[in-house]
GROMACS .gro file of C-alpha atoms in nm:
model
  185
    1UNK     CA    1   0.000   0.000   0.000
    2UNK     CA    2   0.136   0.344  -0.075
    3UNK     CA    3   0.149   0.651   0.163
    4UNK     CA    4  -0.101   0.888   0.065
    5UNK     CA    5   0.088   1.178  -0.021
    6UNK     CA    6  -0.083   1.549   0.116
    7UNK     CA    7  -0.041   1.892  -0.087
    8UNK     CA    8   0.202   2.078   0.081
    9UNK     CA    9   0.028   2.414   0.291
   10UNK     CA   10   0.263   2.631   0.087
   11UNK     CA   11   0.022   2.556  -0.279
   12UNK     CA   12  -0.289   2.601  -0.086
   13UNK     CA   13  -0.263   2.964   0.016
   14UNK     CA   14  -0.400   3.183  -0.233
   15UNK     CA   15  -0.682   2.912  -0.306
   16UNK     CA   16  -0.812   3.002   0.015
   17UNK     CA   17  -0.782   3.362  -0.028
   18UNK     CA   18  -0.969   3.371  -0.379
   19UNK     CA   19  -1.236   3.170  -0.217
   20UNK     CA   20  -1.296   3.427   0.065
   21UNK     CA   21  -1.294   3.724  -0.213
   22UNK     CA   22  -1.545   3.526  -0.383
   23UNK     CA   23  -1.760   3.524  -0.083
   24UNK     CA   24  -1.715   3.911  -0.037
   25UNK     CA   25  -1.792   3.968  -0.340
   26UNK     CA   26  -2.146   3.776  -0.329
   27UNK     CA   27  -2.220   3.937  -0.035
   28UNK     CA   28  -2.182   4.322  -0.207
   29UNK     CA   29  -2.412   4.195  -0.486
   30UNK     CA   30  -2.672   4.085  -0.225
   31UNK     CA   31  -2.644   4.349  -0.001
   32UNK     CA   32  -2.676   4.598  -0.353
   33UNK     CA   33  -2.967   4.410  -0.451
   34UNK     CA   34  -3.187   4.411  -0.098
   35UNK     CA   35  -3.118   4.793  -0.063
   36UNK     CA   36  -3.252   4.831  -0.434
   37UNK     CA   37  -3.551   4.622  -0.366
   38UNK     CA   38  -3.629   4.813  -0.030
   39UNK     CA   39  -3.605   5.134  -0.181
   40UNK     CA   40  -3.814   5.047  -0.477
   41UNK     CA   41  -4.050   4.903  -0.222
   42UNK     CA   42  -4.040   5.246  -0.015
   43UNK     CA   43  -4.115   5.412  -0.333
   44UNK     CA   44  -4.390   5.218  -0.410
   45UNK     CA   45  -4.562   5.318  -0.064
   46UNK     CA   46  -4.452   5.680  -0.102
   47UNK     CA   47  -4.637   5.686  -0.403
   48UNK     CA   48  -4.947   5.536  -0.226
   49UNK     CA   49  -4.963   5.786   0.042
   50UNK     CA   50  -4.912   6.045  -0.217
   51UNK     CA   51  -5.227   5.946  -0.447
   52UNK     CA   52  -5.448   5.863  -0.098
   53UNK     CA   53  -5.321   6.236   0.038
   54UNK     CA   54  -5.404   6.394  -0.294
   55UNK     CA   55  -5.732   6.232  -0.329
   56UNK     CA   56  -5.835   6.386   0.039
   57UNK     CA   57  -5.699   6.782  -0.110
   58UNK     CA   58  -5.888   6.714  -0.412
   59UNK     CA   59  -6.234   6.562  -0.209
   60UNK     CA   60  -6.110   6.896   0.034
   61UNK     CA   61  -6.107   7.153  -0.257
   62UNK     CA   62  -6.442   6.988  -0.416
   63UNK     CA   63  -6.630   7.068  -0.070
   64UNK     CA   64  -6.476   7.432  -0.018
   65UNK     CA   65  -6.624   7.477  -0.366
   66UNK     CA   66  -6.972   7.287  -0.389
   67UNK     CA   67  -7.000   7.505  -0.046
   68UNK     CA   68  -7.216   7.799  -0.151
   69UNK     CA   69  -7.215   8.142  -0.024
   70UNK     CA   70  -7.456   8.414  -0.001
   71UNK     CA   71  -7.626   8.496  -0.343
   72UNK     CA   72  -7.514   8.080  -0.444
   73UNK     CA   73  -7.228   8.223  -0.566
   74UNK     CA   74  -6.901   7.865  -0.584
   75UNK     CA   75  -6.547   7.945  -0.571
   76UNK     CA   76  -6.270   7.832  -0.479
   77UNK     CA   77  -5.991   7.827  -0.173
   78UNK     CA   78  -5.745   8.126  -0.200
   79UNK     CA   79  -5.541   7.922  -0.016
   80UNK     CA   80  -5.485   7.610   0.168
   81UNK     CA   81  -5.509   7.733   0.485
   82UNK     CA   82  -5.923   7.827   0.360
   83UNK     CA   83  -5.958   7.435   0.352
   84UNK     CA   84  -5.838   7.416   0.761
   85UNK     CA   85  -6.078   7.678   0.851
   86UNK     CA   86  -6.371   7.800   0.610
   87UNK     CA   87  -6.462   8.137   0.728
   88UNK     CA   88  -6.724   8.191   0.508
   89UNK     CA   89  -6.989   8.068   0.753
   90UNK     CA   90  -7.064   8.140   1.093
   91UNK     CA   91  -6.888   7.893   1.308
   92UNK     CA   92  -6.580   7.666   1.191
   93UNK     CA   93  -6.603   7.450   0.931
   94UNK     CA   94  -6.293   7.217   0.854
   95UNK     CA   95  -6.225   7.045   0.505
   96UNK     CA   96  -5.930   6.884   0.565
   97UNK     CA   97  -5.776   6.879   0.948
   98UNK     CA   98  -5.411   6.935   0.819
   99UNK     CA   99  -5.152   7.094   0.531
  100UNK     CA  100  -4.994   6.715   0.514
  101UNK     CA  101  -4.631   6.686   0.422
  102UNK     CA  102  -4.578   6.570   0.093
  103UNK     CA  103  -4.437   6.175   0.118
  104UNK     CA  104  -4.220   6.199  -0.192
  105UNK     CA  105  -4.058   6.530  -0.043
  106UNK     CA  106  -4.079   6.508   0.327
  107UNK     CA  107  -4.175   6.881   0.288
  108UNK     CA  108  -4.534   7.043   0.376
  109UNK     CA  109  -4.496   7.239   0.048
  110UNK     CA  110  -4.713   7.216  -0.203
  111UNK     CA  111  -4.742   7.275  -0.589
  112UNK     CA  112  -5.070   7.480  -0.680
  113UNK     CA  113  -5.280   7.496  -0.961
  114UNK     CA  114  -5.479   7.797  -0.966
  115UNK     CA  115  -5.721   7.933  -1.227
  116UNK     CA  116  -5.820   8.292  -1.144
  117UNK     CA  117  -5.586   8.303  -0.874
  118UNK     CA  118  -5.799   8.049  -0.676
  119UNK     CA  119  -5.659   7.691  -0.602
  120UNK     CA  120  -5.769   7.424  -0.826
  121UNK     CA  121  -5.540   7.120  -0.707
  122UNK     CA  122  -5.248   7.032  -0.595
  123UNK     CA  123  -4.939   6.869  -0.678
  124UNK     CA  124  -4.582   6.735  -0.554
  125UNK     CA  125  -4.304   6.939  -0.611
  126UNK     CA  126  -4.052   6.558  -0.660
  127UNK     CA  127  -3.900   6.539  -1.033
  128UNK     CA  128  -3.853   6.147  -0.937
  129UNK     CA  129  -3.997   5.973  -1.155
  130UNK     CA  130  -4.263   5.749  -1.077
  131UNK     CA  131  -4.326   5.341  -1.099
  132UNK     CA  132  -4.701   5.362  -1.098
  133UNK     CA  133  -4.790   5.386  -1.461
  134UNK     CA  134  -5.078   5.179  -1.490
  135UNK     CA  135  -5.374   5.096  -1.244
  136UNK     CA  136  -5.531   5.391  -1.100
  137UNK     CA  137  -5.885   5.465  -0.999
  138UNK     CA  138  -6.120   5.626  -1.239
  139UNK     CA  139  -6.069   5.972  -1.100
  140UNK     CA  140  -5.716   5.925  -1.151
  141UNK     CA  141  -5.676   5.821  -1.494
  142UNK     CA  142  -5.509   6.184  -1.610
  143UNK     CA  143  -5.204   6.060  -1.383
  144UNK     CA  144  -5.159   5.754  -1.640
  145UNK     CA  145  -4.810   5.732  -1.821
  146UNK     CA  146  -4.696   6.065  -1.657
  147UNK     CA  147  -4.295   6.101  -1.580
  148UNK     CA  148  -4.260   6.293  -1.310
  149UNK     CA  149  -4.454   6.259  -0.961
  150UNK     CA  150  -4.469   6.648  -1.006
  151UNK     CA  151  -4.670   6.583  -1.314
  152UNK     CA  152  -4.938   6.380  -1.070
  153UNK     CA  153  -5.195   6.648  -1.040
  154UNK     CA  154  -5.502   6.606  -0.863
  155UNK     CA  155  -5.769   6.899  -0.949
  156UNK     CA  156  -6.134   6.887  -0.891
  157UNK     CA  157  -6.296   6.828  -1.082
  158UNK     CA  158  -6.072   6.544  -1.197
  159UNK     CA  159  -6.115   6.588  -1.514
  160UNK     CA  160  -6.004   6.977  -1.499
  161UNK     CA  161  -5.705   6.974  -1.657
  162UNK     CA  162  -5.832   6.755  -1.935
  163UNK     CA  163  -6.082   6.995  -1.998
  164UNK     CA  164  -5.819   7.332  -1.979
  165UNK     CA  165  -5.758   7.298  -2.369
  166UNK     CA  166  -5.667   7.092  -2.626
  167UNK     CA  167  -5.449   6.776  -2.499
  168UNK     CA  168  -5.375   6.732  -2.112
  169UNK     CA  169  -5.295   7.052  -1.935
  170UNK     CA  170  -4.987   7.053  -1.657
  171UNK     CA  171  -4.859   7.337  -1.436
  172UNK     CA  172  -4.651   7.540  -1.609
  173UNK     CA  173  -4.443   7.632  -1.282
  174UNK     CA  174  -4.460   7.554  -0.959
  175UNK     CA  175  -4.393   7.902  -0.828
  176UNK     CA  176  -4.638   8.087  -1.034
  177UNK     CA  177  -4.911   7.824  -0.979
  178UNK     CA  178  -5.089   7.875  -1.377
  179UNK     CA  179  -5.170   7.646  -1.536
  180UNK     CA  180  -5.031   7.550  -1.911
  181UNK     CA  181  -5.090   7.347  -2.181
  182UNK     CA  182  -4.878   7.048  -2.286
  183UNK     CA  183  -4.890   7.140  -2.580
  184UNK     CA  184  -4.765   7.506  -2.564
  185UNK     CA  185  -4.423   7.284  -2.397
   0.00000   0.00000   0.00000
């Protein structure tokens, strides 16, 4: 019977050593991919919140204005501090309880669409773009395809900015609050 011969240590070194490299390595990729897929998954929520917040400032905005005033005259909130407390009725009347923060900014600011200097809707002031493309409710079908969050733009009525001009109307700007056509971009 022969003696079974081992490998010398000395030819086993760097075997080892590409082995634990290899295992480093794997363990980047996975750790890349999970923060990818939790971050896609916190977008996903985000985006959620944003079109369940947006729907309760456009339901807000549709009461201020079906609201009428002496003479049945509609209009709508100069600001968005008129749908925390409506003072044009005796006593307090609340549409929505809170300015909420935006969940794609973290910020309490708002875009706003006004028409005659009176807010229409609301927007997010985020240029990410968003992963919802598909899916949405019937009274949220103008937010189909868009590429932008900041081009999600909830008016009341719904269909406002559909029925603006010719094509879909967007905010032109943020700051100035007009509205503008698509089209005129």
């Amino acid at each position: 019977m022969k003696p079974i011969r081992l490998i010398p240590r000395a030819n086993c070194r760097g075997f080892t050593y590409l082995w634990v490299l290899l295992l480093v390595a794997l363990m980047g990729v996975g750790l890349v991919l999970a923060v990818e897929i939790d971050s896609t998954a916190a977008q996903r929520e985000q985006e959620k919140e944003m079109l369940s917040i947006g729907r309760q400032f456009r339901r807000a905005i549709g009461q201020y204005h079906e609201t009428q005033i002496v003479g049945g005259k509609r209009e709508y909130p100069a600001s968005l501090d008129d749908l925390l407390k409506d003072n044009r009725f005796p006593g307090m009347r609340r549409h929505l309880r809170k300015i909420f923060v935006d969940p794609m900014t973290g910020k309490a600011e708002w875009g706003l669409v006004r028409v005659g200097g009176r807010i229409v809707g609301v927007h997010s002031l985020s240029e990410r773009t968003p992963i919802k493309q598909e899916g949405f409710e019937p009274e949220d079908m103008s937010l189909r395809g868009k590429q932008k969050i900041s081009e999600w733009v909830f008016t009341y009525p719904p269909e406002l900015l559909v029925q603006a001009g010719e094509g879909v109307a967007v905010p032109a700007e943020p700051s100035t609050g007009e509205v503008g056509s698509a089209k005129g971009k």
